[in-house]
Amino acid sequence: MSAPRLEIDLDKIHYNAQLLATRLSARGISVTGVTKATLGSPAIAQALLKTGLHSLGDSRIENIETMNAAGIDFPMMLIRTPMISQVDRVVSHVPISFNTEIKTIKKLSVAAKAIGKRHGVVLMVELGDLREGIMLDEVANIVREILRLPNIDFRGIGTNLACRSGVAPGVRNMEVLSNLVDTIESTFSLKVEIVSGGNSANLNWTLGETGIGKANVGRVNNLRLGESILLGREPLYRQPIEGLHTDAIRLVGEVIESKVKPSLPWGDIAESAFGKIDLPKDRGPISQAILAIGRQDTDPCGLQPPAGIEILGASSDHLIVRSSRDDIVVGSEIVFQPNYSFLVRAMTSPYVAKVLKPLSSCQPIG
Ligand SMILES: *Cc1c(COP(=O)(O)O)cnc(C)c1O
């Protein structure tokens, strides 16, 4: 089989989505399955259906168009602020987008009116991670403005933490979000339909130590989950989530060289192809193998090796490992566990094959 390849087990992804949807539904929280890491793969999107999810979300309109064209018939949301250059595609192909700029929402309004459609807007608010979001004291003004815009429906409030600065979602920032929703509702005499509290990093707060039924989720009624569904882990501490498959996606690489070599380089040491390197410690001769995968394809540091294999370094096309196993011969394959950073880039690389294990016919009832 061709290598490197991502082996993707659709039954396990289906199971993960279903288990998360069930657990969160017990807390009054719906789940939006985030497809961006899969490039909007219709087969993977299909595996997310009939799991109890509320909707699918993607940050790129291209991916949503791919899923639409493949006939994935499910509510979808664009979860990144649209580019003004794409508003026509946005209003044509997705009923709801997440927004932070009134200028863009006005363009969406014009574009929606032009084709006689309505477009839903979820406003993202900044709660400290310093990625997307309207500053708190400006939210009410923007709500006031969008309520007047033709062909625009105000559908909800959301926030995103952890992704840029690692700010952990917790009791305090989620309470700020809930209070904001209360204020918006009383100020404008309306009901905020979607309160989207965050991504997989919110799972500790939602399901964590406090246990089901104890933590107060306040007004949060939706989470957008990508990594936890695909990899079975929460992204704050990268711990496995109880009961989920952490091996739904595996990376298989092929060994192209296997030799005993010194552990230290020799000669005058300058920068490597990717900048400065830290010299390894001298361990004497080691069994070193090279796999045909590199930085051009992915983030090689995002691989968890199997027992007996240690990742030493990588260049554009080579992943260098130390092996204490005796089966690492040229032509053999090594199976790794990818992390999210590895996954998003490997999915995007044309050099990494994607091999889907199809959904079995007897699905658990969704
Ligand atoms: C990528 C993304 C998500 C999903 O994040 P995970 O950590 O993969 O669950 C959720 N919301 C937004 C806005 C995103 O960009």
Coordinates of C-alpha atoms in Angstrom, one line a residue, residues 23-302:
R23 CA -22.6 13.2 26.9
L24 CA -22.9 16.9 26.1
S25 CA -26.6 16.6 25.4
A26 CA -27.0 15.5 29.0
R27 CA -25.6 19.0 29.9
G28 CA -28.0 20.7 27.5
I29 CA -25.2 21.3 25.0
S30 CA -25.4 20.6 21.3
V31 CA -22.4 19.7 19.2
T32 CA -21.2 21.1 15.9
G33 CA -18.8 18.7 14.3
V34 CA -15.9 20.7 12.8
T35 CA -14.7 19.3 9.5
K36 CA -11.8 21.7 8.6
A37 CA -9.0 19.3 9.5
T38 CA -10.5 16.9 7.0
L39 CA -10.7 19.5 4.2
G40 CA -14.4 18.9 4.2
S41 CA -14.0 15.3 3.3
P42 CA -17.6 14.1 2.3
A43 CA -16.8 10.6 3.5
I44 CA -15.8 11.8 6.9
A45 CA -18.7 14.3 7.1
Q46 CA -20.9 11.3 6.3
A47 CA -19.5 9.5 9.3
L48 CA -20.6 12.4 11.5
L49 CA -24.2 12.2 10.4
K50 CA -26.7 10.2 12.5
T51 CA -24.6 10.7 15.6
G52 CA -26.9 13.3 17.2
L53 CA -24.8 16.3 16.1
H54 CA -26.5 19.7 15.8
S55 CA -24.6 20.8 12.7
L56 CA -21.3 20.7 10.9
G57 CA -18.9 23.7 11.0
D58 CA -16.0 24.6 8.8
S59 CA -13.7 27.6 8.7
R60 CA -13.4 27.5 4.9
I61 CA -16.2 28.1 2.5
E62 CA -14.3 25.9 0.0
N63 CA -14.8 22.9 2.3
I64 CA -18.5 23.6 2.8
E65 CA -18.9 23.8 -1.0
T66 CA -17.2 20.4 -1.3
M67 CA -19.6 18.9 1.2
N68 CA -22.6 20.5 -0.4
A69 CA -21.6 19.3 -3.9
A70 CA -21.2 15.8 -2.5
G71 CA -24.8 15.9 -1.3
I72 CA -24.1 16.1 2.5
D73 CA -27.5 17.3 3.5
F74 CA -27.0 18.7 7.0
P75 CA -27.1 22.2 8.7
M76 CA -23.7 23.9 8.2
M77 CA -22.0 26.9 9.7
L78 CA -19.0 28.9 8.5
I79 CA -17.0 29.2 11.7
R80 CA -14.4 31.8 10.6
T81 CA -15.2 35.4 9.9
P82 CA -15.8 35.5 6.1
M83 CA -13.5 37.3 3.7
I84 CA -15.3 40.2 2.1
S85 CA -14.1 38.9 -1.2
Q86 CA -16.1 35.7 -0.6
V87 CA -19.4 37.1 0.7
D88 CA -21.3 36.0 -2.4
R89 CA -20.1 32.4 -2.0
V90 CA -20.9 32.5 1.7
V91 CA -24.5 33.6 1.4
S92 CA -25.1 31.2 -1.5
H93 CA -23.6 28.1 0.2
V94 CA -24.0 28.3 3.9
P95 CA -27.0 29.5 6.0
I96 CA -25.0 30.8 9.0
S97 CA -21.5 32.4 9.4
F98 CA -19.6 33.5 12.5
N99 CA -18.7 37.2 12.4
T100 CA -16.7 39.9 14.1
E101 CA -16.7 42.8 11.7
I102 CA -19.8 45.0 11.0
K103 CA -18.3 46.0 7.7
T104 CA -18.3 42.3 6.6
I105 CA -21.8 41.7 7.9
K106 CA -23.1 44.7 5.9
K107 CA -21.6 43.1 2.8
L108 CA -23.2 39.8 3.7
S109 CA -26.5 41.7 3.9
V110 CA -26.2 43.2 0.5
A111 CA -25.1 39.9 -1.0
A112 CA -28.0 38.0 0.6
K113 CA -30.5 40.6 -0.5
A114 CA -29.2 40.4 -4.1
I115 CA -30.1 36.7 -4.2
G116 CA -33.2 36.9 -2.1
K117 CA -31.9 34.8 0.7
R118 CA -31.6 35.3 4.5
H119 CA -28.2 34.8 6.2
G120 CA -27.7 34.0 9.9
V121 CA -25.0 35.6 11.9
V122 CA -23.3 34.4 15.1
L123 CA -21.2 37.1 16.7
M124 CA -17.9 36.0 18.1
V125 CA -16.7 37.8 21.2
E126 CA -13.2 38.2 22.6
L127 CA -12.7 36.7 26.0
G128 CA -8.9 36.8 26.3
D129 CA -7.3 34.4 23.8
L130 CA -6.8 37.3 21.4
R131 CA -7.8 35.5 18.3
E132 CA -11.2 36.5 16.7
G133 CA -13.8 38.3 18.6
I134 CA -15.6 41.6 19.3
M135 CA -14.5 43.4 22.4
L136 CA -17.2 43.0 25.1
D137 CA -18.1 46.7 25.3
E138 CA -18.8 46.8 21.6
V139 CA -21.1 43.8 21.3
A140 CA -24.4 45.5 22.1
N141 CA -23.7 48.2 19.5
I142 CA -23.1 45.6 16.8
V143 CA -26.2 43.7 17.7
R144 CA -28.2 46.9 17.4
E145 CA -26.8 47.5 14.0
I146 CA -27.3 44.0 12.6
L147 CA -30.9 43.8 13.9
R148 CA -31.6 46.6 11.4
L149 CA -29.8 45.0 8.4
P150 CA -32.0 43.6 5.6
N151 CA -31.7 39.8 5.0
I152 CA -29.6 39.2 8.1
D153 CA -30.8 37.2 11.1
F154 CA -29.0 37.5 14.5
R155 CA -28.6 33.8 15.4
G156 CA -26.2 33.8 18.4
I157 CA -23.1 34.6 20.4
G158 CA -20.0 32.5 20.5
T159 CA -16.4 32.6 21.6
N160 CA -13.2 30.8 20.9
L161 CA -10.4 30.2 23.5
A162 CA -7.2 28.2 23.7
C163 CA -6.3 28.2 20.0
R164 CA -3.9 31.1 19.8
S165 CA -2.8 31.9 23.4
G166 CA -3.8 28.7 25.3
V167 CA -6.3 30.6 27.4
A168 CA -8.3 27.8 29.1
P169 CA -12.1 27.9 29.1
G170 CA -13.3 27.8 32.6
V171 CA -15.9 29.0 35.1
R172 CA -14.9 32.6 34.9
N173 CA -14.7 33.3 31.2
M174 CA -17.8 31.1 30.5
E175 CA -19.7 33.2 33.1
V176 CA -18.7 36.3 31.3
L177 CA -20.2 34.8 28.1
S178 CA -23.4 33.8 29.9
N179 CA -23.8 37.3 31.5
L180 CA -23.3 38.9 28.1
V181 CA -26.1 36.7 26.6
D182 CA -28.4 37.7 29.5
T183 CA -27.6 41.4 28.8
I184 CA -28.2 41.1 25.1
E185 CA -31.5 39.4 25.7
S186 CA -32.8 41.9 28.1
T187 CA -31.5 44.9 26.1
F188 CA -33.1 43.9 22.9
S189 CA -36.0 41.7 24.1
L190 CA -35.0 38.7 22.1
K191 CA -33.8 35.2 22.7
V192 CA -30.2 34.3 21.8
E193 CA -30.7 31.0 20.0
I194 CA -27.0 29.7 19.7
V195 CA -24.6 30.2 22.6
S196 CA -21.4 28.5 21.3
G197 CA -19.0 28.3 24.1
G198 CA -15.9 27.1 22.3
N199 CA -14.0 24.1 20.9
S200 CA -12.6 20.8 22.2
A201 CA -10.7 22.8 24.8
N202 CA -14.0 23.4 26.5
L203 CA -14.5 19.8 27.3
N204 CA -12.6 19.8 30.6
W205 CA -14.8 22.6 31.8
T206 CA -17.9 20.9 30.5
L207 CA -17.3 17.3 31.4
G208 CA -14.1 17.5 33.6
E209 CA -13.4 17.0 37.3
T210 CA -16.6 18.6 38.3
G211 CA -18.5 15.7 36.7
I212 CA -21.7 15.5 34.8
G213 CA -24.4 17.5 36.5
K214 CA -22.1 19.5 38.8
A215 CA -20.4 22.2 36.7
N216 CA -22.8 25.0 35.8
V217 CA -22.7 25.4 32.1
G218 CA -24.7 28.6 32.3
R219 CA -26.1 29.8 29.0
V220 CA -23.7 27.8 26.9
N221 CA -25.8 25.5 24.6
N222 CA -23.3 24.6 21.9
L223 CA -19.7 23.5 21.4
R224 CA -17.8 23.1 18.1
L225 CA -15.7 20.0 18.3
G226 CA -13.0 18.9 15.8
E227 CA -9.9 17.4 17.5
S228 CA -11.8 15.6 20.2
I229 CA -14.0 13.8 17.6
L230 CA -11.1 12.9 15.3
L231 CA -8.4 12.1 17.8
G232 CA -10.3 11.4 21.0
R233 CA -8.2 13.9 23.0
E234 CA -8.8 17.3 24.6
P235 CA -6.4 19.9 23.4
L236 CA -5.4 21.7 26.6
Y237 CA -3.3 18.9 28.1
R238 CA -3.7 16.4 25.2
Q239 CA -5.1 13.8 27.4
P240 CA -7.3 11.0 26.1
I241 CA -11.0 11.5 26.7
E242 CA -12.5 8.6 28.6
G243 CA -14.3 6.2 26.4
L244 CA -13.2 7.7 23.1
H245 CA -11.0 6.1 20.4
T246 CA -7.7 7.8 20.2
D247 CA -6.6 5.7 17.2
A248 CA -9.3 6.6 14.7
I249 CA -6.6 8.1 12.6
R250 CA -3.1 6.6 12.3
L251 CA -0.1 7.6 10.2
V252 CA 1.9 4.8 8.5
G253 CA 5.3 5.7 7.2
E254 CA 7.8 3.6 5.3
V255 CA 11.5 3.0 6.2
I256 CA 13.9 4.0 3.4
E257 CA 17.2 3.7 5.3
S258 CA 18.2 1.7 8.3
K259 CA 21.7 1.8 9.7
V260 CA 23.8 1.9 12.8
K261 CA 25.3 5.4 13.0
P262 CA 27.0 7.6 15.6
S263 CA 24.5 9.7 17.7
L264 CA 26.6 12.9 17.2
P265 CA 27.1 14.7 13.9
W266 CA 30.7 15.5 13.0
G267 CA 32.3 18.4 11.1
D268 CA 31.9 22.1 11.7
I269 CA 28.3 22.6 12.8
A270 CA 26.3 25.6 11.4
E271 CA 22.5 25.9 10.9
S272 CA 20.5 23.0 9.5
A273 CA 17.9 23.4 6.6
F274 CA 15.3 24.6 9.2
G275 CA 17.4 26.8 11.4
K276 CA 19.5 26.2 14.5
I277 CA 19.6 22.7 16.0
D278 CA 20.3 21.5 19.5
L279 CA 23.0 19.0 19.5
P280 CA 21.8 15.6 20.8
K281 CA 23.7 14.0 23.6
D282 CA 26.3 11.4 22.8
R283 CA 24.9 8.0 23.2
G284 CA 27.5 6.2 21.1
P285 CA 26.3 4.3 18.0
I286 CA 22.6 3.9 17.6
S287 CA 20.2 2.2 15.2
Q288 CA 18.9 5.0 13.1
A289 CA 16.2 4.7 10.5
I290 CA 14.7 7.2 8.0
L291 CA 11.1 7.3 7.0
A292 CA 9.9 9.0 3.8
I293 CA 7.9 11.8 5.3
G294 CA 9.0 15.3 6.2
R295 CA 8.3 18.9 7.0
Q296 CA 7.0 19.5 3.5
D297 CA 4.1 17.1 4.2
T298 CA 3.4 17.8 7.8
D299 CA 4.6 18.7 11.3
P300 CA 6.9 15.7 12.1
C301 CA 7.1 16.7 15.8
G302 CA 3.4 16.0 16.0

